Short mmCIF file of C-alpha atoms in Angstrom, two decimals:
data_model
loop_
_atom_site.label_atom_id
_atom_site.label_comp_id
_atom_site.label_asym_id
_atom_site.label_seq_id
_atom_site.Cartn_x
_atom_site.Cartn_y
_atom_site.Cartn_z
CA MET A 564 77.54 78.39 102.92
CA ALA A 565 77.19 75.38 105.29
CA GLN A 566 73.26 76.39 105.64
CA GLU A 567 72.71 76.38 101.71
CA GLU A 568 74.53 73.08 101.64
CA ALA A 569 72.28 71.57 104.30
CA GLU A 570 69.29 73.08 102.58
CA ARG A 571 70.33 71.84 99.41
CA ARG A 572 70.75 68.36 100.57
CA LYS A 573 67.84 68.42 102.80
CA VAL A 574 69.53 67.21 105.90
CA GLN A 575 69.51 68.43 109.56
CA VAL A 576 72.97 69.26 110.86
CA ASP A 577 74.29 68.46 114.12
CA ALA A 578 77.69 70.06 113.65
CA VAL A 579 79.81 71.84 111.00
CA HIS A 580 83.44 70.70 110.56
CA LEU A 581 85.83 73.34 109.32
CA ASP A 582 89.71 73.18 108.67
CA LEU A 583 91.36 76.37 109.91
CA GLY A 584 94.96 77.02 109.04
CA ALA A 585 97.35 78.83 110.91
CA LEU A 586 98.06 81.36 108.29
CA SER A 587 94.39 81.72 107.44
CA GLY A 588 94.08 85.20 109.21
CA VAL A 589 91.04 83.92 111.22
CA VAL A 590 91.26 83.56 114.83
CA LYS A 591 89.41 80.42 116.09
CA GLU A 592 87.93 82.07 119.25
CA ALA A 593 86.29 84.83 117.32
CA LEU A 594 84.82 82.32 114.68
CA LEU A 595 83.38 80.03 117.59
CA PHE A 596 81.88 83.11 119.22
CA SER A 597 80.18 84.56 116.14
CA TYR A 598 78.96 81.01 114.94
CA GLY A 599 76.34 80.76 117.33
CA VAL A 600 75.13 84.41 116.64
CA ALA A 601 75.08 83.66 112.98
CA CYS A 602 73.22 80.51 113.25
CA ASP A 603 70.35 81.94 115.31
CA GLY A 604 67.10 81.65 113.24
CA THR A 605 68.43 79.41 110.60
CA LEU A 606 68.52 75.63 109.97
CA LEU A 607 71.92 75.52 111.77
CA GLU A 608 70.62 76.78 114.83
CA GLY A 609 71.77 74.91 117.91
CA SER A 610 74.51 73.23 115.86
CA ARG A 611 78.17 73.00 116.72
CA LEU A 612 81.18 74.27 114.89
CA VAL A 613 84.02 71.77 115.15
CA VAL A 614 87.30 73.60 114.11
CA THR A 615 90.44 71.30 113.16
CA ASP A 616 93.54 73.42 113.34
CA VAL A 617 96.08 73.06 110.20
CA PRO A 618 99.65 73.72 110.90
CA ILE A 619 101.85 75.49 108.27
CA GLU A 620 103.21 72.82 106.04
CA VAL A 621 105.96 73.91 103.54
CA PHE A 622 107.85 72.34 100.97
CA CYS A 623 111.76 72.10 101.79
CA SER A 624 113.61 72.60 98.46
CA VAL A 625 116.72 71.18 100.10
CA CYS A 626 115.39 68.10 101.57
CA LYS A 627 112.68 67.73 98.86
CA VAL A 628 109.74 66.82 101.14
CA PRO A 629 107.08 68.72 102.95
CA ARG A 630 107.79 69.79 106.33
CA THR A 631 105.46 71.02 109.27
CA LEU A 632 106.85 74.52 110.68
CA LYS A 633 107.27 74.69 114.28
CA SER A 634 106.83 78.36 114.44
CA MET A 635 104.91 80.86 112.18
CA GLN A 636 107.90 83.37 112.99
CA TRP A 637 110.36 81.23 111.40
CA PHE A 638 109.94 80.06 107.77
CA CYS A 639 112.79 77.46 107.82
CA CYS A 640 112.94 73.78 107.45
CA PRO A 641 113.04 72.29 111.10
CA GLU A 642 115.36 69.65 109.95
CA CYS A 643 118.05 71.48 107.46
CA GLY A 644 117.26 74.93 108.60
CA ALA A 645 116.91 76.11 104.93
CA ALA A 646 114.55 79.07 104.39
CA THR A 647 111.42 78.59 102.52
CA SER A 648 108.36 80.41 101.27
CA GLU A 649 106.74 77.54 99.49
CA ILE A 650 103.47 77.00 101.49
CA LEU A 651 101.65 73.88 100.91
CA HIS A 652 99.03 73.84 103.73
CA GLY A 653 98.11 76.40 106.60
CA LYS A 654 95.78 78.93 104.43
CA GLU A 655 92.83 76.90 104.78
CA LEU A 656 89.26 78.25 105.90
CA VAL A 657 87.32 75.21 104.50
CA ILE A 658 84.07 73.68 105.46
CA THR A 659 85.06 70.01 105.20
CA ALA A 660 81.89 68.14 106.43
CA LEU A 661 78.41 68.40 107.78
CA GLU A 662 77.68 66.05 110.84
CA LEU A 663 74.14 64.75 110.51
CA LYS A 664 71.46 64.49 113.43
CA GLN A 665 71.25 60.90 114.19
CA MET B 1426 75.48 52.13 122.76
CA THR B 1427 77.07 55.16 120.70
CA THR B 1428 76.98 55.21 117.07
CA GLU B 1429 79.50 56.84 114.82
CA PRO B 1430 78.56 60.36 113.96
CA ARG B 1431 77.16 60.35 110.12
CA LEU B 1432 79.52 62.76 108.17
CA LEU B 1433 78.58 64.15 105.09
CA ALA B 1434 81.67 65.27 103.31
CA VAL B 1435 81.67 68.72 101.45
CA ARG B 1436 84.46 71.01 100.81
CA LYS B 1437 83.70 74.43 100.52
CA ASN B 1438 86.37 77.32 101.00
CA VAL B 1439 84.70 80.01 102.94
CA LEU B 1440 86.38 82.98 101.21
CA LYS B 1441 85.82 81.41 97.77
CA GLN B 1442 83.18 84.17 96.54
CA ASN B 1443 86.09 86.63 97.34
CA ASP B 1444 88.69 84.56 95.68
CA VAL B 1445 86.44 84.16 92.54
CA LEU B 1446 85.90 87.81 92.08
CA ALA B 1447 89.59 88.55 92.85
CA ARG B 1448 90.54 86.11 89.88
CA ALA B 1449 88.02 88.02 87.58
CA LEU B 1450 89.45 91.23 88.52
CA ARG B 1451 93.04 89.97 87.87
CA ASP B 1452 92.00 88.65 84.50
CA ARG B 1453 90.47 92.13 83.82
CA PHE B 1454 93.45 93.86 84.72
CA ARG B 1455 95.75 91.50 82.61
CA ALA B 1456 93.45 92.15 79.45
CA GLN B 1457 93.84 95.84 80.17
CA GLY B 1458 97.49 95.64 80.82
CA THR B 1459 97.01 97.31 84.05
CA SER B 1460 99.46 96.45 86.88
CA VAL B 1461 97.76 96.52 90.39
CA ILE B 1462 99.69 97.24 93.64
CA SER B 1463 98.11 97.21 97.06
CA LEU B 1464 99.44 98.80 100.36
CA VAL B 1465 98.86 97.17 103.57
CA SER B 1466 100.04 98.28 107.00
CA SER B 1467 98.88 99.26 110.46
CA PRO B 1468 97.30 102.73 110.82
CA GLY B 1469 99.75 105.62 110.96
CA THR B 1470 102.73 103.77 109.01
CA GLY B 1471 102.58 106.30 106.30
CA LYS B 1472 100.77 104.60 103.48
CA THR B 1473 99.09 107.81 102.18
CA ALA B 1474 102.44 109.76 102.42
CA LEU B 1475 104.22 107.17 100.28
CA LEU B 1476 101.40 106.78 97.83
CA GLU B 1477 101.22 110.67 97.28
CA ARG B 1478 104.99 110.62 96.62
CA THR B 1479 104.51 107.59 94.52
CA LEU B 1480 101.61 109.05 92.36
CA THR B 1481 103.50 112.34 91.97
CA LEU B 1482 106.86 110.52 90.74
CA LEU B 1483 105.09 108.29 88.45
CA LYS B 1484 102.57 110.27 86.66
CA GLU B 1485 105.15 111.92 84.47
CA ASN B 1486 105.68 108.62 82.58
CA TYR B 1487 102.64 106.30 83.42
CA ARG B 1488 98.98 106.45 83.68
CA VAL B 1489 98.36 106.09 87.33
CA ALA B 1490 95.22 106.15 89.66
CA ALA B 1491 94.60 105.13 93.23
CA LEU B 1492 91.75 103.63 95.11
CA VAL B 1493 91.83 104.26 98.89
CA GLY B 1494 89.96 102.47 101.53
CA ASP B 1495 89.12 103.80 104.95
CA LEU B 1496 86.55 103.27 107.72
CA ALA B 1497 85.23 106.99 107.61
CA THR B 1498 86.29 110.39 106.12
CA GLU B 1499 87.74 111.10 102.47
CA ASN B 1500 90.66 112.74 104.09
CA ASP B 1501 93.25 110.36 102.42
CA ALA B 1502 91.51 110.79 99.02
CA LEU B 1503 91.74 114.50 99.29
CA ARG B 1504 95.54 114.32 100.24
CA LEU B 1505 96.17 112.01 97.28
CA ALA B 1506 94.26 113.96 94.80
CA ARG B 1507 96.86 116.68 95.49
CA SER B 1508 99.17 114.47 93.52
CA GLY B 1509 96.78 115.33 90.37
CA VAL B 1510 95.88 111.71 89.31
CA PRO B 1511 92.66 110.19 89.42
CA VAL B 1512 91.73 109.08 93.06
CA LYS B 1513 88.55 107.39 94.55
CA GLN B 1514 87.72 106.72 98.01
CA ILE B 1515 86.19 103.54 99.33
CA THR B 1516 84.54 104.09 102.57
CA THR B 1517 83.93 100.82 104.49
CA GLY B 1518 82.21 101.89 107.48
CA THR B 1519 82.79 99.37 109.91
CA ILE B 1520 84.78 96.92 107.91
CA CYS B 1521 88.33 96.97 108.90
CA HIS B 1522 89.81 95.75 105.30
CA LEU B 1523 88.95 95.89 101.62
CA GLU B 1524 87.38 92.96 99.66
CA ALA B 1525 87.48 92.21 96.20
CA ALA B 1526 83.71 93.16 95.68
CA MET B 1527 84.40 96.67 96.89
CA VAL B 1528 87.19 97.08 94.47
CA GLU B 1529 84.79 95.93 91.77
CA ARG B 1530 82.15 98.15 92.78
CA ALA B 1531 84.44 101.06 92.89
CA LEU B 1532 85.75 100.40 89.50
CA GLU B 1533 82.05 100.30 88.11
CA GLU B 1534 81.29 103.79 89.43
CA TRP B 1535 84.58 105.27 88.36
CA SER B 1536 84.94 106.38 84.60
CA ILE B 1537 88.53 106.49 84.12
CA GLY B 1538 90.55 105.74 80.88
CA PRO B 1539 93.17 102.83 80.51
CA LEU B 1540 95.80 102.66 83.33
CA ASP B 1541 99.28 101.55 83.54
CA LEU B 1542 99.30 101.19 87.34
CA LEU B 1543 96.58 101.25 89.70
CA PHE B 1544 97.30 101.54 93.52
CA ILE B 1545 94.91 100.22 96.18
CA GLU B 1546 95.50 101.53 99.59
CA ASN B 1547 93.84 99.13 102.09
CA VAL B 1548 92.46 100.17 105.43
CA GLY B 1549 95.27 100.58 108.10
CA ASN B 1550 94.94 97.04 109.63
CA LEU B 1551 97.71 94.34 109.91
CA VAL B 1552 95.11 91.54 110.39
CA CYS B 1553 92.00 91.15 108.19
CA PRO B 1554 93.46 92.58 105.07
CA ALA B 1555 95.69 89.25 104.92
CA SER B 1556 92.81 86.88 104.03
CA TYR B 1557 91.23 89.10 101.12
CA ASP B 1558 92.72 88.90 97.84
CA LEU B 1559 92.05 92.06 95.74
CA GLY B 1560 93.19 90.78 92.56
CA GLU B 1561 96.51 92.79 92.93
CA ASP B 1562 99.89 91.74 91.14
CA LEU B 1563 101.83 92.97 94.18
CA ARG B 1564 101.08 93.47 97.74
CA LEU B 1565 103.28 95.86 99.57
CA VAL B 1566 103.30 95.43 103.48
CA LEU B 1567 104.75 98.73 105.15
CA LEU B 1568 106.32 99.38 108.46
CA SER B 1569 107.90 102.27 109.84
CA VAL B 1570 110.88 102.68 111.79
CA THR B 1571 108.81 104.17 114.83
CA GLU B 1572 106.68 100.85 115.08
CA GLY B 1573 109.67 98.59 116.26
CA GLU B 1574 111.69 96.00 114.41
CA ASP B 1575 109.51 92.85 115.51
CA LYS B 1576 106.43 93.91 113.54
CA PRO B 1577 106.94 91.01 111.27
CA LEU B 1578 107.07 88.49 114.01
CA LYS B 1579 103.88 89.80 115.66
CA TYR B 1580 101.98 89.97 112.39
CA PRO B 1581 103.44 86.91 110.36
CA THR B 1582 100.18 86.41 108.43
CA ILE B 1583 100.19 89.64 106.67
CA PHE B 1584 103.81 89.82 106.08
CA ASN B 1585 103.73 86.36 104.63
CA SER B 1586 100.96 87.27 102.34
CA ALA B 1587 102.89 90.28 100.87
CA ASP B 1588 105.23 90.49 97.97
CA ALA B 1589 107.50 93.14 99.13
CA ALA B 1590 108.07 95.22 102.38
CA VAL B 1591 108.64 98.78 102.51
CA ILE B 1592 110.13 100.36 105.71
CA THR B 1593 108.89 103.86 106.04
CA LYS B 1594 110.00 106.89 107.92
CA CYS B 1595 113.59 106.22 107.58
CA ASP B 1596 114.47 109.85 108.22
CA LEU B 1597 113.45 109.25 111.90
CA ALA B 1598 115.59 105.82 112.12
CA VAL B 1599 118.47 107.25 114.22
CA ALA B 1600 116.07 109.24 116.42
CA VAL B 1601 114.32 106.29 117.39
CA ASP B 1602 117.26 103.85 117.45
CA PHE B 1603 115.65 101.77 114.58
CA ASP B 1604 117.73 98.42 114.27
CA GLU B 1605 117.72 98.00 110.53
CA VAL B 1606 119.53 94.59 110.54
CA THR B 1607 117.15 93.10 113.06
CA ALA B 1608 114.05 94.58 111.09
CA LEU B 1609 115.28 93.00 107.68
CA ALA B 1610 116.11 89.76 109.34
CA ASN B 1611 112.48 89.54 111.10
CA ILE B 1612 111.01 90.04 107.61
CA GLN B 1613 113.16 87.20 105.90
CA ALA B 1614 112.27 85.14 109.03
CA VAL B 1615 108.62 85.28 108.22
CA ARG B 1616 108.94 85.57 104.32
CA PRO B 1617 112.15 84.22 102.89
CA GLY B 1618 113.54 86.00 99.99
CA MET B 1619 110.80 89.06 100.09
CA PRO B 1620 112.55 92.18 98.80
CA ALA B 1621 112.65 94.98 101.25
CA PHE B 1622 113.09 98.85 100.65
CA LEU B 1623 113.99 101.33 102.91
CA VAL B 1624 112.53 104.70 102.23
CA SER B 1625 111.45 108.16 103.53
CA SER B 1626 108.37 109.73 101.92
CA LYS B 1627 109.54 112.91 103.36
CA THR B 1628 113.24 113.12 102.12
CA GLY B 1629 112.93 110.99 99.13
CA GLN B 1630 115.56 108.56 100.46
CA GLY B 1631 115.34 105.08 98.94
CA LEU B 1632 112.46 105.86 96.55
CA SER B 1633 113.99 105.42 93.17
CA ASN B 1634 114.91 101.76 93.92
CA TYR B 1635 111.50 101.35 95.13
CA LEU B 1636 110.02 103.15 92.01
CA GLN B 1637 112.00 100.82 89.95
CA PHE B 1638 110.79 97.68 91.63
CA LEU B 1639 107.10 98.76 91.16
CA THR B 1640 107.76 99.68 87.28
CA ALA B 1641 109.62 96.36 86.61
CA THR B 1642 106.51 94.60 87.76
CA LEU B 1643 104.47 96.36 85.06
CA HIS B 1644 107.06 95.57 82.43
CA ALA B 1645 107.37 92.17 83.71
CA LYS B 1646 103.39 91.72 83.47
CA LEU B 1647 103.31 93.09 79.92
CA HIS B 1648 105.84 90.59 78.49
CA VAL B 1649 105.23 87.82 80.18
CA PRO B 1650 102.81 85.13 78.75
CA ALA B 1651 99.29 84.88 80.34
CA ASP B 1652 99.64 81.42 81.67
CA GLU B 1653 102.89 82.30 83.63
CA ALA B 1654 101.44 85.51 84.78
CA SER B 1655 98.44 83.49 86.31
CA SER B 1656 101.01 80.92 88.13
CA HIS B 1657 102.27 84.12 90.05
CA ALA B 1658 98.74 85.60 90.67
CA GLU B 1659 97.68 82.50 92.46
CA ILE B 1660 99.99 83.15 95.31
CA HIS B 1661 97.12 85.34 96.96
CA SER B 1662 94.45 82.89 96.31
CA GLY B 1663 95.30 80.61 99.06
CA THR B 1664 93.31 77.34 99.54
CA SER B 1665 90.86 78.21 96.45
CA ARG B 1666 92.73 76.28 93.90
#
């Protein structure tokens, strides 16, 4: 996907930036490991993958504000303790930017 | 002198292709009045046993069918076919989960009439299936009493992505000292408000409540306006909105 984007925009890419949510179901290490292999022989060969971890953010219906969870084993507001299932962030698996060669 | 890196902003959801396909499937199922229910669990939890029982009990009053995913063999499809309803195997080879494209392809090759309920049994795996929306209305996550009460804490992502939990093999609960209260509390910890059912596919314990829940989903779908139904459907589509 990043490669298509690089081709379309005719740019040389130094790094691909990616947001990775804690609830995405994807393991960062596995992603980094496979990135190099996947890029071999493509426009992205030699580029880096820069992963930004996105913590789980829920909406607390009691406090009426977004809260960041401390643990993915405990879906409760860290301030008031109310249980919540309304997830605002944390499922991301999104390419956010291409870092271009200077 | 160092220069600031030149960043070109893009915003591309890596699983977009799957999410788009899943949404198309969901629209198609809605138009056909079919409720789609998927089952996920680790291998050996009893997805096939529960599904065999479910299909046999539902076929009296509903038009039901099942798609079943496995890495290899058609054993599960053969078992499910004993229920007498249409069953189709999706053999994934080395892929450890089902994707929307596999469901779409299976439906294309499969000439079956209109359905009330379509069941999709995922590959036994508590990790990868969490990331792939299959266009289902309801995702059931199963855990058996023999697996330990802390499964939800160990695999929070899949439990969080599900709509209901089914605790299977309850006929063995006493033999393995299963702590029901802890198991239910752990489910609530990772997915507050999620309904949970305690069943035994062998003895039939708890199946009536569970079946009632499944058919209620179908009836709710048939009576709920499309725009409200789609807001529920969005639950599985993650960041693609």
